[in-house]
């Protein structure tokens, strides 16, 4: 383990010594390649979830020096997470459709019904907003059932609220500007096809990796404490048993 860690440190140290311009160009090329893979993966529409997951999986692996080939790695991650990511994406579409129907109904009715459904809609929007930012990165990082992943996404968003805010801003603000001001989208639409999706994913991955590492370390620490507690309990039980034997011998 120490040797592996040292090798990894040497690798990272070697990269840190590379000229800044070269590292910047490498990062740009990686984001460009990821963006192209993501856009192509989204073409069938219903595969958008799998494409998001594969893009985040590659961002994580590349930033942790676990993968060097973008295209082949993206295809592998796309296939690996296709079923769960697609189901998650389709469920999100259903949730959005339901919320849109409720919004239309709220506009058409008045009184208690309007107030009630407004309250319900607000809760639904908050819940979806808490789940979505971490949903596909969690699918990319861990092998869990979809229900557990959704629960973990919500817990992480609430626990690390500022990180959630940063991720939401990174994705929401550029998209909002392009939707609010079509002239902006007309001017930069090609940037979305060539770079922006990959750049945003690459940037937000730094935030998510910190959260993942914190929680993984917390799990390790908890498991270590439980192991030590179990060992101490076993020793105490053994001592008690030995004392009982000694008393019976007397």
PDB file of C-alpha atoms in Angstrom, residues 56-243:
ATOM      1  CA  UNK A  56     -18.967  12.492 -14.367  1.00  0.00           C
ATOM      2  CA  UNK A  57     -17.426   9.036 -14.002  1.00  0.00           C
ATOM      3  CA  UNK A  58     -14.681  10.022 -16.430  1.00  0.00           C
ATOM      4  CA  UNK A  59     -14.129  13.379 -14.707  1.00  0.00           C
ATOM      5  CA  UNK A  60     -13.644  11.558 -11.398  1.00  0.00           C
ATOM      6  CA  UNK A  61     -11.343   8.921 -12.870  1.00  0.00           C
ATOM      7  CA  UNK A  62      -9.256  11.419 -14.821  1.00  0.00           C
ATOM      8  CA  UNK A  63      -8.844  13.742 -11.843  1.00  0.00           C
ATOM      9  CA  UNK A  64      -7.763  10.793  -9.735  1.00  0.00           C
ATOM     10  CA  UNK A  65      -5.392   9.551 -12.476  1.00  0.00           C
ATOM     11  CA  UNK A  66      -7.312   6.298 -12.864  1.00  0.00           C
ATOM     12  CA  UNK A  67      -7.996   6.644 -16.587  1.00  0.00           C
ATOM     13  CA  UNK A  68      -6.083   8.101 -19.514  1.00  0.00           C
ATOM     14  CA  UNK A  69      -8.256   7.304 -22.565  1.00  0.00           C
ATOM     15  CA  UNK A  70     -11.375   9.468 -22.616  1.00  0.00           C
ATOM     16  CA  UNK A  71     -13.416   7.908 -25.415  1.00  0.00           C
ATOM     17  CA  UNK A  72     -12.993   4.235 -24.487  1.00  0.00           C
ATOM     18  CA  UNK A  73     -13.500   5.025 -20.796  1.00  0.00           C
ATOM     19  CA  UNK A  74     -16.640   7.035 -21.557  1.00  0.00           C
ATOM     20  CA  UNK A  75     -18.114   4.195 -23.601  1.00  0.00           C
ATOM     21  CA  UNK A  76     -17.353   1.722 -20.822  1.00  0.00           C
ATOM     22  CA  UNK A  77     -18.991   3.898 -18.157  1.00  0.00           C
ATOM     23  CA  UNK A  78     -21.945   4.617 -20.458  1.00  0.00           C
ATOM     24  CA  UNK A  79     -22.630   0.900 -20.839  1.00  0.00           C
ATOM     25  CA  UNK A  80     -22.012   0.119 -17.172  1.00  0.00           C
ATOM     26  CA  UNK A  81     -24.474   2.660 -15.806  1.00  0.00           C
ATOM     27  CA  UNK A  82     -26.938   2.707 -18.715  1.00  0.00           C
ATOM     28  CA  UNK A  83     -29.852   0.914 -17.035  1.00  0.00           C
ATOM     29  CA  UNK A  84     -29.838   2.738 -13.705  1.00  0.00           C
ATOM     30  CA  UNK A  85     -29.039   6.146 -15.194  1.00  0.00           C
ATOM     31  CA  UNK A  86     -31.757   5.834 -17.825  1.00  0.00           C
ATOM     32  CA  UNK A  87     -34.357   4.813 -15.249  1.00  0.00           C
ATOM     33  CA  UNK A  88     -33.309   7.747 -13.045  1.00  0.00           C
ATOM     34  CA  UNK A  89     -33.555  10.171 -15.976  1.00  0.00           C
ATOM     35  CA  UNK A  90     -36.985   8.890 -17.048  1.00  0.00           C
ATOM     36  CA  UNK A  91     -38.261   9.169 -13.477  1.00  0.00           C
ATOM     37  CA  UNK A  92     -37.022  12.759 -13.387  1.00  0.00           C
ATOM     38  CA  UNK A  93     -38.917  13.468 -16.613  1.00  0.00           C
ATOM     39  CA  UNK A  94     -42.065  12.021 -15.049  1.00  0.00           C
ATOM     40  CA  UNK A  95     -41.547  14.183 -11.953  1.00  0.00           C
ATOM     41  CA  UNK A  96     -41.100  17.292 -14.087  1.00  0.00           C
ATOM     42  CA  UNK A  97     -44.218  16.439 -16.112  1.00  0.00           C
ATOM     43  CA  UNK A  98     -46.246  16.018 -12.914  1.00  0.00           C
ATOM     44  CA  UNK A  99     -44.992  19.330 -11.525  1.00  0.00           C
ATOM     45  CA  UNK A 100     -45.763  21.071 -14.817  1.00  0.00           C
ATOM     46  CA  UNK A 101     -49.312  19.668 -14.775  1.00  0.00           C
ATOM     47  CA  UNK A 102     -49.745  20.867 -11.190  1.00  0.00           C
ATOM     48  CA  UNK A 103     -48.474  24.329 -12.148  1.00  0.00           C
ATOM     49  CA  UNK A 104     -50.971  24.543 -15.013  1.00  0.00           C
ATOM     50  CA  UNK A 105     -53.786  23.481 -12.685  1.00  0.00           C
ATOM     51  CA  UNK A 106     -52.749  26.077 -10.089  1.00  0.00           C
ATOM     52  CA  UNK A 107     -53.064  28.771 -12.746  1.00  0.00           C
ATOM     53  CA  UNK A 108     -56.588  27.634 -13.607  1.00  0.00           C
ATOM     54  CA  UNK A 109     -58.092  27.263 -10.131  1.00  0.00           C
ATOM     55  CA  UNK A 110     -58.430  29.498  -7.094  1.00  0.00           C
ATOM     56  CA  UNK A 111     -59.055  29.219  -3.385  1.00  0.00           C
ATOM     57  CA  UNK A 112     -58.014  26.332  -1.159  1.00  0.00           C
ATOM     58  CA  UNK A 113     -57.207  23.959  -4.038  1.00  0.00           C
ATOM     59  CA  UNK A 114     -54.790  26.465  -5.555  1.00  0.00           C
ATOM     60  CA  UNK A 115     -53.116  27.071  -2.180  1.00  0.00           C
ATOM     61  CA  UNK A 116     -52.850  23.366  -1.418  1.00  0.00           C
ATOM     62  CA  UNK A 117     -51.289  22.434  -4.745  1.00  0.00           C
ATOM     63  CA  UNK A 118     -48.953  25.421  -4.568  1.00  0.00           C
ATOM     64  CA  UNK A 119     -47.662  24.092  -1.251  1.00  0.00           C
ATOM     65  CA  UNK A 120     -47.307  20.575  -2.687  1.00  0.00           C
ATOM     66  CA  UNK A 121     -45.533  21.908  -5.775  1.00  0.00           C
ATOM     67  CA  UNK A 122     -43.024  23.874  -3.691  1.00  0.00           C
ATOM     68  CA  UNK A 123     -42.164  20.749  -1.679  1.00  0.00           C
ATOM     69  CA  UNK A 124     -41.747  18.698  -4.863  1.00  0.00           C
ATOM     70  CA  UNK A 125     -39.509  21.312  -6.464  1.00  0.00           C
ATOM     71  CA  UNK A 126     -37.305  21.482  -3.364  1.00  0.00           C
ATOM     72  CA  UNK A 127     -36.979  17.691  -3.179  1.00  0.00           C
ATOM     73  CA  UNK A 128     -36.094  17.354  -6.867  1.00  0.00           C
ATOM     74  CA  UNK A 129     -33.654  20.253  -6.612  1.00  0.00           C
ATOM     75  CA  UNK A 130     -31.913  18.567  -3.689  1.00  0.00           C
ATOM     76  CA  UNK A 131     -31.633  15.217  -5.459  1.00  0.00           C
ATOM     77  CA  UNK A 132     -30.618  16.128  -9.012  1.00  0.00           C
ATOM     78  CA  UNK A 133     -27.163  17.766  -8.526  1.00  0.00           C
ATOM     79  CA  UNK A 134     -25.644  14.690  -6.841  1.00  0.00           C
ATOM     80  CA  UNK A 135     -27.755  11.956  -8.439  1.00  0.00           C
ATOM     81  CA  UNK A 136     -25.714  11.095 -11.527  1.00  0.00           C
ATOM     82  CA  UNK A 137     -22.297  11.686  -9.902  1.00  0.00           C
ATOM     83  CA  UNK A 138     -23.310   9.227  -7.160  1.00  0.00           C
ATOM     84  CA  UNK A 139     -24.356   6.666  -9.761  1.00  0.00           C
ATOM     85  CA  UNK A 140     -20.977   7.229 -11.404  1.00  0.00           C
ATOM     86  CA  UNK A 141     -19.057   6.790  -8.153  1.00  0.00           C
ATOM     87  CA  UNK A 142     -20.839   3.992  -6.289  1.00  0.00           C
ATOM     88  CA  UNK A 143     -22.716   0.772  -6.998  1.00  0.00           C
ATOM     89  CA  UNK A 144     -25.956   1.163  -5.049  1.00  0.00           C
ATOM     90  CA  UNK A 145     -29.632   0.677  -5.754  1.00  0.00           C
ATOM     91  CA  UNK A 146     -31.447   3.668  -7.196  1.00  0.00           C
ATOM     92  CA  UNK A 147     -33.476   4.230  -4.030  1.00  0.00           C
ATOM     93  CA  UNK A 148     -30.319   4.340  -1.897  1.00  0.00           C
ATOM     94  CA  UNK A 149     -28.647   6.669  -4.409  1.00  0.00           C
ATOM     95  CA  UNK A 150     -31.602   9.070  -4.338  1.00  0.00           C
ATOM     96  CA  UNK A 151     -31.568   9.068  -0.532  1.00  0.00           C
ATOM     97  CA  UNK A 152     -27.802   9.652  -0.440  1.00  0.00           C
ATOM     98  CA  UNK A 153     -28.094  12.494  -2.960  1.00  0.00           C
ATOM     99  CA  UNK A 154     -30.624  14.255  -0.757  1.00  0.00           C
ATOM    100  CA  UNK A 155     -28.588  13.683   2.416  1.00  0.00           C
ATOM    101  CA  UNK A 156     -25.406  15.034   0.791  1.00  0.00           C
ATOM    102  CA  UNK A 157     -27.224  18.103  -0.519  1.00  0.00           C
ATOM    103  CA  UNK A 158     -28.584  18.921   2.935  1.00  0.00           C
ATOM    104  CA  UNK A 159     -25.364  18.072   4.781  1.00  0.00           C
ATOM    105  CA  UNK A 160     -23.105  20.002   2.399  1.00  0.00           C
ATOM    106  CA  UNK A 161     -25.516  22.786   1.510  1.00  0.00           C
ATOM    107  CA  UNK A 162     -22.852  25.257   0.357  1.00  0.00           C
ATOM    108  CA  UNK A 163     -21.355  22.689  -2.004  1.00  0.00           C
ATOM    109  CA  UNK A 164     -24.855  22.007  -3.325  1.00  0.00           C
ATOM    110  CA  UNK A 165     -25.296  25.737  -3.936  1.00  0.00           C
ATOM    111  CA  UNK A 166     -22.025  25.916  -5.879  1.00  0.00           C
ATOM    112  CA  UNK A 167     -22.962  22.983  -8.086  1.00  0.00           C
ATOM    113  CA  UNK A 168     -26.438  24.384  -8.752  1.00  0.00           C
ATOM    114  CA  UNK A 169     -25.032  27.805  -9.631  1.00  0.00           C
ATOM    115  CA  UNK A 170     -22.434  26.279 -11.948  1.00  0.00           C
ATOM    116  CA  UNK A 171     -25.127  24.455 -13.951  1.00  0.00           C
ATOM    117  CA  UNK A 172     -28.163  26.701 -13.527  1.00  0.00           C
ATOM    118  CA  UNK A 173     -26.759  30.171 -14.192  1.00  0.00           C
ATOM    119  CA  UNK A 174     -25.339  29.517 -17.716  1.00  0.00           C
ATOM    120  CA  UNK A 175     -28.477  27.613 -18.749  1.00  0.00           C
ATOM    121  CA  UNK A 176     -30.763  30.287 -17.277  1.00  0.00           C
ATOM    122  CA  UNK A 177     -28.911  33.051 -19.110  1.00  0.00           C
ATOM    123  CA  UNK A 178     -29.189  31.213 -22.428  1.00  0.00           C
ATOM    124  CA  UNK A 179     -32.912  30.563 -21.900  1.00  0.00           C
ATOM    125  CA  UNK A 180     -33.672  34.056 -20.598  1.00  0.00           C
ATOM    126  CA  UNK A 181     -31.683  35.796 -23.315  1.00  0.00           C
ATOM    127  CA  UNK A 182     -31.911  33.818 -26.584  1.00  0.00           C
ATOM    128  CA  UNK A 183     -29.465  36.204 -28.231  1.00  0.00           C
ATOM    129  CA  UNK A 184     -26.768  34.898 -25.887  1.00  0.00           C
ATOM    130  CA  UNK A 185     -27.553  31.303 -26.827  1.00  0.00           C
ATOM    131  CA  UNK A 186     -27.459  32.170 -30.530  1.00  0.00           C
ATOM    132  CA  UNK A 187     -24.017  33.679 -30.006  1.00  0.00           C
ATOM    133  CA  UNK A 188     -22.485  30.808 -28.054  1.00  0.00           C
ATOM    134  CA  UNK A 189     -24.545  27.703 -28.968  1.00  0.00           C
ATOM    135  CA  UNK A 190     -21.495  26.062 -30.529  1.00  0.00           C
ATOM    136  CA  UNK A 191     -19.639  26.412 -27.201  1.00  0.00           C
ATOM    137  CA  UNK A 192     -22.215  24.120 -25.594  1.00  0.00           C
ATOM    138  CA  UNK A 193     -21.568  21.538 -28.288  1.00  0.00           C
ATOM    139  CA  UNK A 194     -17.783  21.794 -28.014  1.00  0.00           C
ATOM    140  CA  UNK A 195     -16.848  22.654 -24.420  1.00  0.00           C
ATOM    141  CA  UNK A 196     -19.295  24.005 -21.837  1.00  0.00           C
ATOM    142  CA  UNK A 197     -20.911  20.769 -20.627  1.00  0.00           C
ATOM    143  CA  UNK A 198     -17.522  19.166 -20.113  1.00  0.00           C
ATOM    144  CA  UNK A 199     -16.067  22.282 -18.479  1.00  0.00           C
ATOM    145  CA  UNK A 200     -18.920  22.587 -15.970  1.00  0.00           C
ATOM    146  CA  UNK A 201     -18.772  18.874 -15.141  1.00  0.00           C
ATOM    147  CA  UNK A 202     -14.984  19.064 -14.755  1.00  0.00           C
ATOM    148  CA  UNK A 203     -15.239  22.033 -12.406  1.00  0.00           C
ATOM    149  CA  UNK A 204     -18.070  20.672 -10.255  1.00  0.00           C
ATOM    150  CA  UNK A 205     -16.300  17.307  -9.979  1.00  0.00           C
ATOM    151  CA  UNK A 206     -13.617  18.947  -7.795  1.00  0.00           C
ATOM    152  CA  UNK A 207     -16.324  19.909  -5.290  1.00  0.00           C
ATOM    153  CA  UNK A 208     -18.004  16.487  -5.392  1.00  0.00           C
ATOM    154  CA  UNK A 209     -14.757  14.548  -4.978  1.00  0.00           C
ATOM    155  CA  UNK A 210     -14.050  16.429  -1.751  1.00  0.00           C
ATOM    156  CA  UNK A 211     -17.471  15.458  -0.420  1.00  0.00           C
ATOM    157  CA  UNK A 212     -17.068  11.837  -1.512  1.00  0.00           C
ATOM    158  CA  UNK A 213     -13.654  11.586   0.142  1.00  0.00           C
ATOM    159  CA  UNK A 214     -14.971  13.083   3.397  1.00  0.00           C
ATOM    160  CA  UNK A 215     -17.821  10.589   3.552  1.00  0.00           C
ATOM    161  CA  UNK A 216     -15.641   7.659   2.556  1.00  0.00           C
ATOM    162  CA  UNK A 217     -13.184   8.560   5.305  1.00  0.00           C
ATOM    163  CA  UNK A 218     -16.057   8.902   7.770  1.00  0.00           C
ATOM    164  CA  UNK A 219     -17.264   5.409   6.854  1.00  0.00           C
ATOM    165  CA  UNK A 220     -13.735   4.031   7.301  1.00  0.00           C
ATOM    166  CA  UNK A 221     -13.386   5.732  10.698  1.00  0.00           C
ATOM    167  CA  UNK A 222     -16.789   4.444  11.821  1.00  0.00           C
ATOM    168  CA  UNK A 223     -15.934   0.903  10.723  1.00  0.00           C
ATOM    169  CA  UNK A 224     -12.601   1.128  12.566  1.00  0.00           C
ATOM    170  CA  UNK A 225     -14.314   2.297  15.756  1.00  0.00           C
ATOM    171  CA  UNK A 226     -16.854  -0.515  15.489  1.00  0.00           C
ATOM    172  CA  UNK A 227     -14.059  -3.045  14.951  1.00  0.00           C
ATOM    173  CA  UNK A 228     -12.171  -1.813  18.010  1.00  0.00           C
ATOM    174  CA  UNK A 229     -15.344  -1.814  20.083  1.00  0.00           C
ATOM    175  CA  UNK A 230     -16.073  -5.387  18.991  1.00  0.00           C
ATOM    176  CA  UNK A 231     -12.536  -6.459  19.891  1.00  0.00           C
ATOM    177  CA  UNK A 232     -12.788  -4.835  23.325  1.00  0.00           C
ATOM    178  CA  UNK A 233     -16.169  -6.464  23.916  1.00  0.00           C
ATOM    179  CA  UNK A 234     -14.738  -9.838  22.908  1.00  0.00           C
ATOM    180  CA  UNK A 235     -11.794  -9.388  25.276  1.00  0.00           C
ATOM    181  CA  UNK A 236     -14.100  -8.412  28.137  1.00  0.00           C
ATOM    182  CA  UNK A 237     -16.305 -11.428  27.450  1.00  0.00           C
ATOM    183  CA  UNK A 238     -13.229 -13.651  27.421  1.00  0.00           C
ATOM    184  CA  UNK A 239     -12.040 -12.211  30.749  1.00  0.00           C
ATOM    185  CA  UNK A 240     -15.481 -12.636  32.291  1.00  0.00           C
ATOM    186  CA  UNK A 241     -15.577 -16.226  31.093  1.00  0.00           C
ATOM    187  CA  UNK A 242     -12.113 -16.866  32.512  1.00  0.00           C
ATOM    188  CA  UNK A 243     -13.109 -15.354  35.864  1.00  0.00           C
TER     189      UNK A 243
END
